[in-house]
Coordinates of C-alpha atoms in Angstrom, one line a residue:
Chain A
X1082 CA 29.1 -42.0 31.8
X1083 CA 29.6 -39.2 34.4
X1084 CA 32.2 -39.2 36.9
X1085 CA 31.4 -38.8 40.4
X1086 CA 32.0 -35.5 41.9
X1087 CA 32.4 -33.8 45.1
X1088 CA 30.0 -30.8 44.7
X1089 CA 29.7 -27.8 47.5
X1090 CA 26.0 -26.3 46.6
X1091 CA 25.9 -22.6 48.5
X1092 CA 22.0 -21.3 48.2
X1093 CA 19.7 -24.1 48.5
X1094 CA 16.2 -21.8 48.2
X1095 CA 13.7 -22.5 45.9
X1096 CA 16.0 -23.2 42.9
X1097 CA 19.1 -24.4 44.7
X1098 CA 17.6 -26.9 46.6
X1099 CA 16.0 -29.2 43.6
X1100 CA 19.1 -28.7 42.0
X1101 CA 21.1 -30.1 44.6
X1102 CA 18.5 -33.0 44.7
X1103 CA 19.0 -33.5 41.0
X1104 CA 22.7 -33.9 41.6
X1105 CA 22.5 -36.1 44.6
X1106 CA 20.5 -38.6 42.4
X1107 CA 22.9 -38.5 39.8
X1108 CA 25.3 -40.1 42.4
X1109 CA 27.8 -37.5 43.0
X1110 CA 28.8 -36.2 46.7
X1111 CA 26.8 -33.1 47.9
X1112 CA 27.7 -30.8 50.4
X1113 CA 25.3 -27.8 51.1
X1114 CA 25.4 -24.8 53.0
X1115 CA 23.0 -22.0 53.4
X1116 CA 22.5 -18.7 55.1
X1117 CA 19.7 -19.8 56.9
X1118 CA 20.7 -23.2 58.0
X1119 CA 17.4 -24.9 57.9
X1120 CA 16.8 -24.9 54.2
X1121 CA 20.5 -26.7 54.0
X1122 CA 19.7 -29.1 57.0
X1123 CA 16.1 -30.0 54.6
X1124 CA 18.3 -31.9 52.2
X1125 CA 20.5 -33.9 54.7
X1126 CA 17.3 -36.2 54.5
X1127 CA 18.2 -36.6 50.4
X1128 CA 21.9 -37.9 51.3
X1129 CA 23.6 -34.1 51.2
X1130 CA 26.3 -33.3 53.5
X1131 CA 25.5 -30.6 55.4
X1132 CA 28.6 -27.8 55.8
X1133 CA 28.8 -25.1 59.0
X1134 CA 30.3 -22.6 56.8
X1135 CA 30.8 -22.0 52.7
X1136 CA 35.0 -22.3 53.8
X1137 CA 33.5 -26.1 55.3
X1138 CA 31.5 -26.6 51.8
X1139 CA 33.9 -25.6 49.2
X1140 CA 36.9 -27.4 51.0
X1141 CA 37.6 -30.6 49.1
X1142 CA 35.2 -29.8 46.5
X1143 CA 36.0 -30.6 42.5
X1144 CA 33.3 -28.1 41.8
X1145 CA 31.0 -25.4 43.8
X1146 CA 27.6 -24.4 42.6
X1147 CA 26.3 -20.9 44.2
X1148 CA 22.7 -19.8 43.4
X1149 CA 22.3 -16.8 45.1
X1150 CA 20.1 -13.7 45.0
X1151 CA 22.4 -12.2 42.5
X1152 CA 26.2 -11.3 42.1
X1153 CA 26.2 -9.0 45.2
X1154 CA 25.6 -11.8 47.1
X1155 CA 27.7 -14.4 45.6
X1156 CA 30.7 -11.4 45.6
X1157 CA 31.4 -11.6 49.1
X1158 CA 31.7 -15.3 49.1
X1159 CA 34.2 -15.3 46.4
X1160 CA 35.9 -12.8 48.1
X1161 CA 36.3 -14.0 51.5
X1162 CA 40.3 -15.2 52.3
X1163 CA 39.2 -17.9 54.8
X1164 CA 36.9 -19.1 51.2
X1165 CA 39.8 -18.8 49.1
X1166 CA 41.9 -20.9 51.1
X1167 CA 39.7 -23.7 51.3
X1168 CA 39.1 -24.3 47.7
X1169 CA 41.1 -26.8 45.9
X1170 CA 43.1 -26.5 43.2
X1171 CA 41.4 -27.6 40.0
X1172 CA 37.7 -27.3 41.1
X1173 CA 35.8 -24.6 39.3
X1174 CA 32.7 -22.4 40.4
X1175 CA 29.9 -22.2 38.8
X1176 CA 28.0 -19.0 39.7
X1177 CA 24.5 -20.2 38.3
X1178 CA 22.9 -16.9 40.1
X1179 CA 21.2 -14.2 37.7
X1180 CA 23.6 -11.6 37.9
X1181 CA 25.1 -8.5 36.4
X1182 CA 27.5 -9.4 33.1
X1183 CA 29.8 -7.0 34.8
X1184 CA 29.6 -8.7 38.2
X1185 CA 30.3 -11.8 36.6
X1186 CA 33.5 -11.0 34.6
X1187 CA 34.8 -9.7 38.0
X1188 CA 34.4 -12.2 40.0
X1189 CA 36.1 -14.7 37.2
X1190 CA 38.9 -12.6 37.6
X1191 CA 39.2 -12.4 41.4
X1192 CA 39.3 -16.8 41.0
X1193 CA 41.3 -16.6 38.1
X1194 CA 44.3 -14.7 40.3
X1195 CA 44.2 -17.3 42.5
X1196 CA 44.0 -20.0 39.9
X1197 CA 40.7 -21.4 40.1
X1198 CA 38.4 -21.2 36.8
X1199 CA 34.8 -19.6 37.2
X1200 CA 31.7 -20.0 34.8
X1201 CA 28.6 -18.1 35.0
X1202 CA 25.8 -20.1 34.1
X1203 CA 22.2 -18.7 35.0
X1204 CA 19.2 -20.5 34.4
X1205 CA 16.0 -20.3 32.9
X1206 CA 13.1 -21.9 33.4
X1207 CA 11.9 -21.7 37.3
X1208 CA 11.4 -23.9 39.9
X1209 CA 9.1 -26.3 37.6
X1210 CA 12.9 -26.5 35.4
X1211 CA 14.7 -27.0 38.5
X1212 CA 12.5 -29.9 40.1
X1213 CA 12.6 -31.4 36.8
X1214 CA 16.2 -31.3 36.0
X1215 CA 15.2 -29.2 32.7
X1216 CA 17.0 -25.6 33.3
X1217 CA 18.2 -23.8 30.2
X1218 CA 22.0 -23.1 31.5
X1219 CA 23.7 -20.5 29.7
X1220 CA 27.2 -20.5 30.4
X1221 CA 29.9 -17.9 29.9
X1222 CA 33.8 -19.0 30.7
X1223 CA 36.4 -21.6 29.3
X1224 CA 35.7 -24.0 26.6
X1225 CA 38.1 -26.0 29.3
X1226 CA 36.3 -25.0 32.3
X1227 CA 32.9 -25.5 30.3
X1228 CA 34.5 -29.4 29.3
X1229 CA 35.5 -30.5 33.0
X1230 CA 31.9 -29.6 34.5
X1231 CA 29.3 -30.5 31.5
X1232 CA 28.4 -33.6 32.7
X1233 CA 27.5 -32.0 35.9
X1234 CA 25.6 -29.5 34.8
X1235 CA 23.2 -32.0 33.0
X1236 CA 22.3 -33.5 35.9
X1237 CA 20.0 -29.8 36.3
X1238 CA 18.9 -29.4 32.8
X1239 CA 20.5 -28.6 29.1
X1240 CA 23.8 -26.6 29.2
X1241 CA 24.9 -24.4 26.3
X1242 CA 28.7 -23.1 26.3
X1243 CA 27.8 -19.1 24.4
X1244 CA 31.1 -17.6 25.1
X1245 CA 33.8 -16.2 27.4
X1246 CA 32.8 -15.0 30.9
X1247 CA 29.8 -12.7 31.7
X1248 CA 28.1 -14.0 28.2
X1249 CA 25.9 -16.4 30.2
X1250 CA 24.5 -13.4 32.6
X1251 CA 24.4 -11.1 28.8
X1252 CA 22.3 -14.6 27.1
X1253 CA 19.7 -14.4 30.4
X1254 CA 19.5 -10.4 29.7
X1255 CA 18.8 -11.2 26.2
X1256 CA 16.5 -13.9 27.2
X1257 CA 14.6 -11.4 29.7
X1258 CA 14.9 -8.7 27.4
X1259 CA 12.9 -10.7 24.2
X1260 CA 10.6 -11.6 27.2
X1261 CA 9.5 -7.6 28.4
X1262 CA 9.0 -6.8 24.7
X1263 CA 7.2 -9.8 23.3
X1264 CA 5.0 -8.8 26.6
X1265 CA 4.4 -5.5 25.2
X1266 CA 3.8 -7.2 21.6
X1267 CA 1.1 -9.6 23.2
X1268 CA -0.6 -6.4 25.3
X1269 CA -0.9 -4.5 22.2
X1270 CA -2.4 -7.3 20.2
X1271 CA -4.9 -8.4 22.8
X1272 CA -6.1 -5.1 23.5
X1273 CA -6.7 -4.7 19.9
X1274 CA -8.6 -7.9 19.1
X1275 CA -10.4 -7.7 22.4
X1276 CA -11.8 -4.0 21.6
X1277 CA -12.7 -5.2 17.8
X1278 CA -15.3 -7.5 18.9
X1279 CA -13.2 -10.8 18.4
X1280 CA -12.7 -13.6 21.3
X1281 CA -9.2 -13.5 22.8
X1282 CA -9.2 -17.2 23.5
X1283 CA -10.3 -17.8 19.8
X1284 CA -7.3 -15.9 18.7
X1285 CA -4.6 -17.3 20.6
X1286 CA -5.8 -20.9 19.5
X1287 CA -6.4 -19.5 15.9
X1288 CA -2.9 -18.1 16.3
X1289 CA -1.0 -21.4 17.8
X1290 CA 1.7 -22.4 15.9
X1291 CA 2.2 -20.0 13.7
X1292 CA 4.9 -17.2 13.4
X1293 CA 3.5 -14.9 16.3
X1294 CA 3.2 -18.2 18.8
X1295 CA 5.0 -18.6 21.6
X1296 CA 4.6 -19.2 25.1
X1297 CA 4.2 -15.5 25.9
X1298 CA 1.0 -15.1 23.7
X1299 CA -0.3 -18.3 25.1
X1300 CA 0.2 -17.8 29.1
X1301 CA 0.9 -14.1 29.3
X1302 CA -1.7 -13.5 26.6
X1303 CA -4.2 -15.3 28.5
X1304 CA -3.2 -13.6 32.5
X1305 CA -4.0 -10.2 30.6
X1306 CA -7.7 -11.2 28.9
X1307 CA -8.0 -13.6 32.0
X1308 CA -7.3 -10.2 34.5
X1309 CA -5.2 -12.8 36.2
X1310 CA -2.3 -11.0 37.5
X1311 CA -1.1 -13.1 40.4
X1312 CA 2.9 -13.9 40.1
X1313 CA 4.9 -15.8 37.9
X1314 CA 7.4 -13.0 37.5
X1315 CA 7.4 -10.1 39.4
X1316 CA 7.4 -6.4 37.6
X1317 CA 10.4 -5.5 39.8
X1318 CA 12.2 -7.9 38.9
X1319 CA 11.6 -7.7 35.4
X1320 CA 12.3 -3.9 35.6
X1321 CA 16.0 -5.4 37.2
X1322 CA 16.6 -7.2 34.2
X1323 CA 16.1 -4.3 31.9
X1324 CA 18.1 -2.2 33.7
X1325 CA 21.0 -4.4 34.0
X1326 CA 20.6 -5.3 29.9
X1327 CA 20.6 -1.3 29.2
X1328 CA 23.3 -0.9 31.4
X1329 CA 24.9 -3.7 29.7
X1330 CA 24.0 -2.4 26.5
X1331 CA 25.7 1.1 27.4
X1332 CA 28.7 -0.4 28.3
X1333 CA 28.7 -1.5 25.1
X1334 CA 27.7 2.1 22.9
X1335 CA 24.2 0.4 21.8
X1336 CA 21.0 2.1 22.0
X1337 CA 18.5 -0.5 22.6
X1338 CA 14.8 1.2 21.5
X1339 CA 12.6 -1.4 22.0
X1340 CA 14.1 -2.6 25.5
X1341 CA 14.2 0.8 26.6
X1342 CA 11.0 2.3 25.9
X1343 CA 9.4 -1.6 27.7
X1344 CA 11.6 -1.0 30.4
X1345 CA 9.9 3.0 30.8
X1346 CA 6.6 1.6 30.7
X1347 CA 6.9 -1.3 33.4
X1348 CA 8.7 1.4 35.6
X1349 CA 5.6 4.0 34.8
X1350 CA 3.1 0.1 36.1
X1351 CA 5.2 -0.1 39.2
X1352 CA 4.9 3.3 39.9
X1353 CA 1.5 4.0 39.6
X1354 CA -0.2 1.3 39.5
X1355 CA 1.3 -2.0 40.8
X1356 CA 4.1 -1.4 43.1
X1357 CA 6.3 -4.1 41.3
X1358 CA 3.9 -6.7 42.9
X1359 CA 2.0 -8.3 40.3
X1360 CA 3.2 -10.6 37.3
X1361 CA 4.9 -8.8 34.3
X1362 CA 1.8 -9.8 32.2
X1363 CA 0.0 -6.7 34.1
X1364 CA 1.8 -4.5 31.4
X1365 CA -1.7 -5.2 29.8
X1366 CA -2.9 -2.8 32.9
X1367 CA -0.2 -0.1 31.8
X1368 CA -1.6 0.1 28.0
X1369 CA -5.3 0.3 29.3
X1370 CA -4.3 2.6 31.1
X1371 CA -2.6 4.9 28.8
X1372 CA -6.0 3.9 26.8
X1373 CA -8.1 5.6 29.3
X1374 CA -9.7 2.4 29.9
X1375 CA -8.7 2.2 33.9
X1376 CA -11.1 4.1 35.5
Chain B
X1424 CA -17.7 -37.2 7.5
X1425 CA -17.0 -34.2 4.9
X1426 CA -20.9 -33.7 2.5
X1427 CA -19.3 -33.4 -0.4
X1428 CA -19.8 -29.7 -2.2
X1429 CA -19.4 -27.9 -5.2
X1430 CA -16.7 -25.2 -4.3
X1431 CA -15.5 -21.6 -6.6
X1432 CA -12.6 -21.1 -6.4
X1433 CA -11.0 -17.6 -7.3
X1434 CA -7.5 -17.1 -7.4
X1435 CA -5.2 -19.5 -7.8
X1436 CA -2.1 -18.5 -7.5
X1437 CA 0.9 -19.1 -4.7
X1438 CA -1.5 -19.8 -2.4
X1439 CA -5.0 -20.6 -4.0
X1440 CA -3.7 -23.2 -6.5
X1441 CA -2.7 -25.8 -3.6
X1442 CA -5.7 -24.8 -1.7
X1443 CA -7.7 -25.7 -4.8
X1444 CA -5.6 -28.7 -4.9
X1445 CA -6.4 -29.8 -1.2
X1446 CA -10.4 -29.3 -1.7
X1447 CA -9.9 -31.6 -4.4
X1448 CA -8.2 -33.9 -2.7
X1449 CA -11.0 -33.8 -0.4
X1450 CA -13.5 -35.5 -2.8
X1451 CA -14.7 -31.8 -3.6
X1452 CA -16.6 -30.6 -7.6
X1453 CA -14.1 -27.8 -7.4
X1454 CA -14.7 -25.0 -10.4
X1455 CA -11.7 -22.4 -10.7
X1456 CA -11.3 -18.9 -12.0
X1457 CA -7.9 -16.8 -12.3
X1458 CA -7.4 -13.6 -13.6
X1459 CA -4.6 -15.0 -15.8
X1460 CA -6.3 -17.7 -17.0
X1461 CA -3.0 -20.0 -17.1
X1462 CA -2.8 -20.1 -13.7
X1463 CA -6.6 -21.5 -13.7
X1464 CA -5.8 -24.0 -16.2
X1465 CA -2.8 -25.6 -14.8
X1466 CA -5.5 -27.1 -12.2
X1467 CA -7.5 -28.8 -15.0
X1468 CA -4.8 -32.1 -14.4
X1469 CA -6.1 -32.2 -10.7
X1470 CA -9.5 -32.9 -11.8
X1471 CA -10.4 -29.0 -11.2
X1472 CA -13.2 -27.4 -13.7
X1473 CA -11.9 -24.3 -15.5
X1474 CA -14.3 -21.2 -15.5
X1475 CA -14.5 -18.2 -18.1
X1476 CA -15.4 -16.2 -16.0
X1477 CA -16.1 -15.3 -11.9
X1478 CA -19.9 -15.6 -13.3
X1479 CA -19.6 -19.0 -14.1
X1480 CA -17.5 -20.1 -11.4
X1481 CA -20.0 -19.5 -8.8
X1482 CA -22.9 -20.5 -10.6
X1483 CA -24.2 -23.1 -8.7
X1484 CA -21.7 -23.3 -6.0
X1485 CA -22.3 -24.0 -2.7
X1486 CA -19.4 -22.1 -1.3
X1487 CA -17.2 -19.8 -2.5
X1488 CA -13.5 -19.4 -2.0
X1489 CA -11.5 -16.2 -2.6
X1490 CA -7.9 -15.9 -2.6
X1491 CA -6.8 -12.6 -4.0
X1492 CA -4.4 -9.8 -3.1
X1493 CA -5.7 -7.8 -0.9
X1494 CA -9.6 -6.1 -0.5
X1495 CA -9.1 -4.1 -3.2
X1496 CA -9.2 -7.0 -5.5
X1497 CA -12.0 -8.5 -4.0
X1498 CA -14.6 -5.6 -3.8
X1499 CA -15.3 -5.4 -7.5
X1500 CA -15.9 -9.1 -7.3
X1501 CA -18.3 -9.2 -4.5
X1502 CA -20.6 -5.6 -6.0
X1503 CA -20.6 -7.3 -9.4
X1504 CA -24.3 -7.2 -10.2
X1505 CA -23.6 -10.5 -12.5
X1506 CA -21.7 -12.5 -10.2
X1507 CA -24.4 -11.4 -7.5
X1508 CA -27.0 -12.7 -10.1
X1509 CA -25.1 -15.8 -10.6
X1510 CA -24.5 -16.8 -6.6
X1511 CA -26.7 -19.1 -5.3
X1512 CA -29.5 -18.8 -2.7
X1513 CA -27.6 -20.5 0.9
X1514 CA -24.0 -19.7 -0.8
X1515 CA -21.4 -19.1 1.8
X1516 CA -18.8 -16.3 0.5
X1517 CA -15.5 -17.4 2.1
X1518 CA -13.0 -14.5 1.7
X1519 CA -9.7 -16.5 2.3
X1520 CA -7.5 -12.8 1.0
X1521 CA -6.1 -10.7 3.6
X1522 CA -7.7 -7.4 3.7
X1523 CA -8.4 -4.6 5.9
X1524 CA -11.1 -5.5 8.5
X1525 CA -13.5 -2.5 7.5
X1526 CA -13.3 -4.4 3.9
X1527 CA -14.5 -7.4 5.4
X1528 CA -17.1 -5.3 7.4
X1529 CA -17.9 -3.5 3.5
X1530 CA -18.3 -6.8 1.7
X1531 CA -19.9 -9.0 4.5
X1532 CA -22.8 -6.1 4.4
X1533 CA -23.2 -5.8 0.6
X1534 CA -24.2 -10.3 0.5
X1535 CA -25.8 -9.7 3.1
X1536 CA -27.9 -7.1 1.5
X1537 CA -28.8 -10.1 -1.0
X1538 CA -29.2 -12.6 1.4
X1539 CA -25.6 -14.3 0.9
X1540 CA -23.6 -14.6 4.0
X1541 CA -19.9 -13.9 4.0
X1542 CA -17.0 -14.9 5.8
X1543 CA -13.6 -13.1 6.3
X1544 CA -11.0 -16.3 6.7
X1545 CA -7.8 -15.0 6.3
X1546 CA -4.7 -17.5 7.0
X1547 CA -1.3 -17.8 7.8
X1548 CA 1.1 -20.1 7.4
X1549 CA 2.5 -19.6 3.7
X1550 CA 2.7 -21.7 0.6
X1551 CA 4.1 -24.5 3.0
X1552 CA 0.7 -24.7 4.7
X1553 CA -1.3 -24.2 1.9
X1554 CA 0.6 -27.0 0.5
X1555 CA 0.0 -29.4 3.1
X1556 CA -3.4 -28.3 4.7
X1557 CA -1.8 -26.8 7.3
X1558 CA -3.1 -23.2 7.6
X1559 CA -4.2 -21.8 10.3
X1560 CA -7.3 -19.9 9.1
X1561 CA -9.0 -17.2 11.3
X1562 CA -12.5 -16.9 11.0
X1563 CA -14.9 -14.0 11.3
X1564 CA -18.7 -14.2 11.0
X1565 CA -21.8 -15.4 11.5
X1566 CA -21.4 -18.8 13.8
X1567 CA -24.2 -20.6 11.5
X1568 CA -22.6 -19.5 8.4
X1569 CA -19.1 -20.6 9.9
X1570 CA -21.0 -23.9 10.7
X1571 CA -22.0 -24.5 7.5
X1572 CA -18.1 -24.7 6.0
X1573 CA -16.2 -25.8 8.5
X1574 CA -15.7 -28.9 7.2
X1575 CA -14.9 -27.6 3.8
X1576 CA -12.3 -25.0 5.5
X1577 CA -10.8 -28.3 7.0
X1578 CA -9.4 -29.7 4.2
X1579 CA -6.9 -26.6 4.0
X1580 CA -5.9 -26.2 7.2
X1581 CA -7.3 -25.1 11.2
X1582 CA -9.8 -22.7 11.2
X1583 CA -10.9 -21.2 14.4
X1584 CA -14.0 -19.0 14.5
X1585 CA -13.1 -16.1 16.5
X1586 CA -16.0 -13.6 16.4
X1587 CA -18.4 -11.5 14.0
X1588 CA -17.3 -10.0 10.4
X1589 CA -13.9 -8.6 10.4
X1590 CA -12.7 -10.2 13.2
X1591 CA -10.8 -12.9 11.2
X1592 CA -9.0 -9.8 9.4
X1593 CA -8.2 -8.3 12.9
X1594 CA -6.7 -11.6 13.9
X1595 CA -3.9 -11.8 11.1
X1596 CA -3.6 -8.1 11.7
X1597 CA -2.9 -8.9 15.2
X1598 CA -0.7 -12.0 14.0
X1599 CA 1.3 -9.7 12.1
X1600 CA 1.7 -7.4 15.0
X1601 CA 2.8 -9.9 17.0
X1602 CA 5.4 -10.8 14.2
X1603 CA 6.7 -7.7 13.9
X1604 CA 7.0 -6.2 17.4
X1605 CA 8.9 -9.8 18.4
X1606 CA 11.7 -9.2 15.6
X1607 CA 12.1 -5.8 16.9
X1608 CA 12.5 -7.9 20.4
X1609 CA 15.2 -11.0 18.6
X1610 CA 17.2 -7.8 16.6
X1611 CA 17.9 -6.2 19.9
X1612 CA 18.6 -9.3 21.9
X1613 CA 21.3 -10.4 19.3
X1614 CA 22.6 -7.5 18.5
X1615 CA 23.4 -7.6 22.5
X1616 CA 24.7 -10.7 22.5
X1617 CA 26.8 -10.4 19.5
X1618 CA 28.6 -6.8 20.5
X1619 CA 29.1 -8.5 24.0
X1620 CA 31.2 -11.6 22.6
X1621 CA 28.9 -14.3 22.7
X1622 CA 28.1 -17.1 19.5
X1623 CA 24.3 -15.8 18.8
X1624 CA 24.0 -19.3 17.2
X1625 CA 24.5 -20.7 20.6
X1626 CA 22.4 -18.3 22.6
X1627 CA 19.7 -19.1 20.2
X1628 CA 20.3 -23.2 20.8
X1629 CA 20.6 -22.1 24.8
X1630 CA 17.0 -20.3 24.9
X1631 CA 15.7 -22.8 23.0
X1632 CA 12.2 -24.2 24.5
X1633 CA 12.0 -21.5 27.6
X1634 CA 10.2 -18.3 27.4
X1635 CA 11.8 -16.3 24.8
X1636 CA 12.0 -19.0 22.6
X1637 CA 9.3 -18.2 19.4
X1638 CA 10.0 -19.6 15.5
X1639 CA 10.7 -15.6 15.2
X1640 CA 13.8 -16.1 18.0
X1641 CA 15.1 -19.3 15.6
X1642 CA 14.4 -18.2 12.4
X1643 CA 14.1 -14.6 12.0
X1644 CA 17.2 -14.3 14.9
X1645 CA 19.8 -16.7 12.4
X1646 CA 18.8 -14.9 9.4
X1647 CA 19.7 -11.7 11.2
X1648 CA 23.2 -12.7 12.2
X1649 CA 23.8 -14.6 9.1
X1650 CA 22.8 -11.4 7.0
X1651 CA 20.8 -13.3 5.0
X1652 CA 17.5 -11.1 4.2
X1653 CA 16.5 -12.8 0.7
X1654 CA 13.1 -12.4 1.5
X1655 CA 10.8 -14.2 2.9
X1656 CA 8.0 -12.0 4.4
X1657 CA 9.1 -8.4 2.5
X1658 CA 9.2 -5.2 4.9
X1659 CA 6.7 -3.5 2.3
X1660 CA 4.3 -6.0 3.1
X1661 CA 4.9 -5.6 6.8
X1662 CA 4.6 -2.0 6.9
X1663 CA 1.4 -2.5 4.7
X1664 CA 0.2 -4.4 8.2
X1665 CA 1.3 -2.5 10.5
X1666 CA -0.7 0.7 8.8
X1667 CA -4.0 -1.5 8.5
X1668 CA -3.7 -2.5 12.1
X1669 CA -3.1 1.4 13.0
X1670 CA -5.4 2.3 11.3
X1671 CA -8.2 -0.2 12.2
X1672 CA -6.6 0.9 16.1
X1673 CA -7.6 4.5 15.3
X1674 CA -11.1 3.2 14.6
X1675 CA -11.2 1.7 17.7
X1676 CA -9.6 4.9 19.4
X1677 CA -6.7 3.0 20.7
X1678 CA -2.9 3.8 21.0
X1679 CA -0.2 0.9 20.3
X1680 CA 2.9 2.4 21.4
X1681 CA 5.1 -0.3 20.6
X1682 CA 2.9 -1.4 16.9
X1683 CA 3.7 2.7 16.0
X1684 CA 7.3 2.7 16.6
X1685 CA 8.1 -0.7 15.2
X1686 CA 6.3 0.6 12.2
X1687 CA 8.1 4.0 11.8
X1688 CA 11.7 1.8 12.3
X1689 CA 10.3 -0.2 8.9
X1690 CA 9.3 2.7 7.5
X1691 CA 13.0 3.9 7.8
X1692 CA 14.3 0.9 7.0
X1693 CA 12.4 0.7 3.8
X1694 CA 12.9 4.5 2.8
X1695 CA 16.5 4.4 3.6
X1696 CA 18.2 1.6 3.1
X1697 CA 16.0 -1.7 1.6
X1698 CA 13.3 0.0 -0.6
X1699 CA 10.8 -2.8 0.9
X1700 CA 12.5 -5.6 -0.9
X1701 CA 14.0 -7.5 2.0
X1702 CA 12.7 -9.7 4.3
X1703 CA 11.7 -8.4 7.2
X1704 CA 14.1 -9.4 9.6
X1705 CA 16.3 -6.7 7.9
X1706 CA 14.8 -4.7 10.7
X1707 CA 18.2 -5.7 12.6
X1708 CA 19.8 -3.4 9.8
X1709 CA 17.7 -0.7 10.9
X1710 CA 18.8 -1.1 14.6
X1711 CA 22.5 -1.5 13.3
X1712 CA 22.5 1.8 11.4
X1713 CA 21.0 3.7 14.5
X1714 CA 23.5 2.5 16.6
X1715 CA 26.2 3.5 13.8
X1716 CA 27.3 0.1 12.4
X1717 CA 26.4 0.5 9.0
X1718 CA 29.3 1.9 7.2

């Protein structure tokens, strides 16, 4: 059984507006606000309350959801006094934005000071996962925090407590991180059947469900022998990712070899050849490239 | 509806003997040979007949399964002016071993030379798929001579025909790749996840079913933080790939950037710390050691 909430849901783009549906249908109280006030006033039709300002959204709120651009957008929100002031006592924010580990752990201890508990809790699985209410959540805070807001959470898709705060953002690096390189794994073995006379199609079906299958091999795979480079995920953003895992990862004292040499290669595609634009599978272009097979 | 045929099959051991099994199972006359006659004789209960000697085994036999270690053990075989003699007219050669691809090439070439076609079938999947007709089995050759044994290949698992001779071999090279370069991808992720603070167990269980989720992530990523690297796939075998898939890249004049460094990390691993014993997973060893954790 879930408990009706009052929820404040700050960011309702295209991930933070089918979340807030999914929580509206699961009966609880909504309250939205966004920077551009249409894409909030788009919901009022679903039964959300629609707020002036985040101070308006959060006040009165048992929990508040942000899903922002990353953490140096949801920073100054947390920040703000007038913000501070209006949240209750007891509610916790979850930051489900895709941010830096390091941004997260900070702004969990700006709310801590003032008593209020923070999770960070990014998602996976896109707008498709959000409509659905099928988001992987990764979340990084209090078991206690974690306990009060579960039943929430489901309402968008499958939670998973992994540790204490920043090791949701760290379990989406890790999660971006397996995705670059498993990229570069696919390229490489695409190229190679492709050039040897075999049919690429033939070999991802001869190849489903066994140990090199995933969902990379079988969508990715087929964008690269497909030439169909239209985004899904853009190479900027996946260079983002890398960055903030090897910054992560420095922080840390690890080297990183694999992550690090993907990450040099989609920044040599953007460079050169794609301008960040076109889906991460286009990695395929960088290793023709290098292949002397882009004329 | 399987025609019923009158199968060789030779080698049976790990894998061939629950192949041999399945054909049977099938309705199949299956004859069997084994270099350690034991292993051939064992199948006699199942209803299999034992030959003396390759020569007898395919005498008569419509199609011909081999299931040995590697090309090396299948040349002699295939040039044995006997067992040419002895192979009849409309025989299909189904090499079910994995070998190099310019073995396949070879050995397709010399029955062709006497009017026998060949197919290069490799599979994947392990003595759990042989055992339950599960393999997948990747299929290079002629279309009509793939046509003609489909059926049969059916009854042991999925094949997929994915081009001319040698392609099947490039396939499971390919599959291997894949394999390899992805556990290079799962040691760095957990090894980030782990120094950062977070339950790997529960990052695993988080990405679960989104894109970085593979049976490699699950299974190869829980071995790793578990340190348990009874093998399994051994790194000596993988490193055995990864030089047939350089090589046969060389043929094709192409560079794999990430296939050569994830090979030269096995390589390490094997010459420095697990002689090529351990499964190869222990490739998060390797990764550890760089990064100084391996007192």
């Amino acid at each position: 059984m879930t408990e009706k909430r009052k929820i404040a849901v700050l960011g309702t783009g295209l991930m933070g507006a089918p979340m807030a549906r999914n929580l509206l249908k699961a009966g609880h109280t909504v309250v939205v606000w966004n920077r551009s006030a249409d894409k909030a006033e788009a919901l009022a039709g679903n039964g959300a309350q629609v707020a002036a300002s985040p101070a308006d959204a959060v006040s009165g709120a048992d929990v508040i959801v942000t899903m922002l651009a990353d953490g140096f957008a949801t920073g100054p929100l947390i920040e703000d006094s007038v913000v501070q002031a209006a949240v209750s006592p007891g509610a916790v924010w979850v930051d489900m934005s895709s941010a830096k580990p390091e941004h997260a752990r900070e702004q969990g201890a700006v709310l801590a000071a003032i008593g209020i508990a923070h999770l960070d809790a990014p998602v996976s699985g896109g707008t498709k996962g959000a409509e659905a209410g099928t988001l992987a959540i990764m979340v990084g805070g209090t078991e206690e925090a974690f306990a009060k807001v579960r039943d929430v959470l489901e309402a968008m898709g499958r939670p998973v407590h992994v540790g204490p705060s920043g090791t949701g953002q760290l379990s989406k690096l890790a999660n971006q991180t397996i995705v670059a390189v498993t990229i570069g794994a696919v390229a490489e073995a695409m190229l190679l059947v492709q050039q040897g006379g075999a049919d690429p199609a033939a070999v991802r079906a001869a190849l489903k469900g066994g140990f090199a299958d995933s969902t990379i091999l079988q969508q990715h795979g087929e964008r690269m022998t497909e030439g169909n480079f239209e985004p899904g995920g853009l190479t900027k953003f996946q260079i983002k990712d890398l960055d903030n895992t090897l910054s992560e990862a420095g922080r840390l004292g690890l080297s990183l070899p694999s992550t690090q040499d993907v990450r040099d290669r989609f920044v040599h595609l953007m460079e050169k050849m794609d301008g960040g634009e076109l889906d991460h599978s286009a990695l395929y272009l960088e290793l023709k490239a290098r292949n002397g097979m882009m004329s």
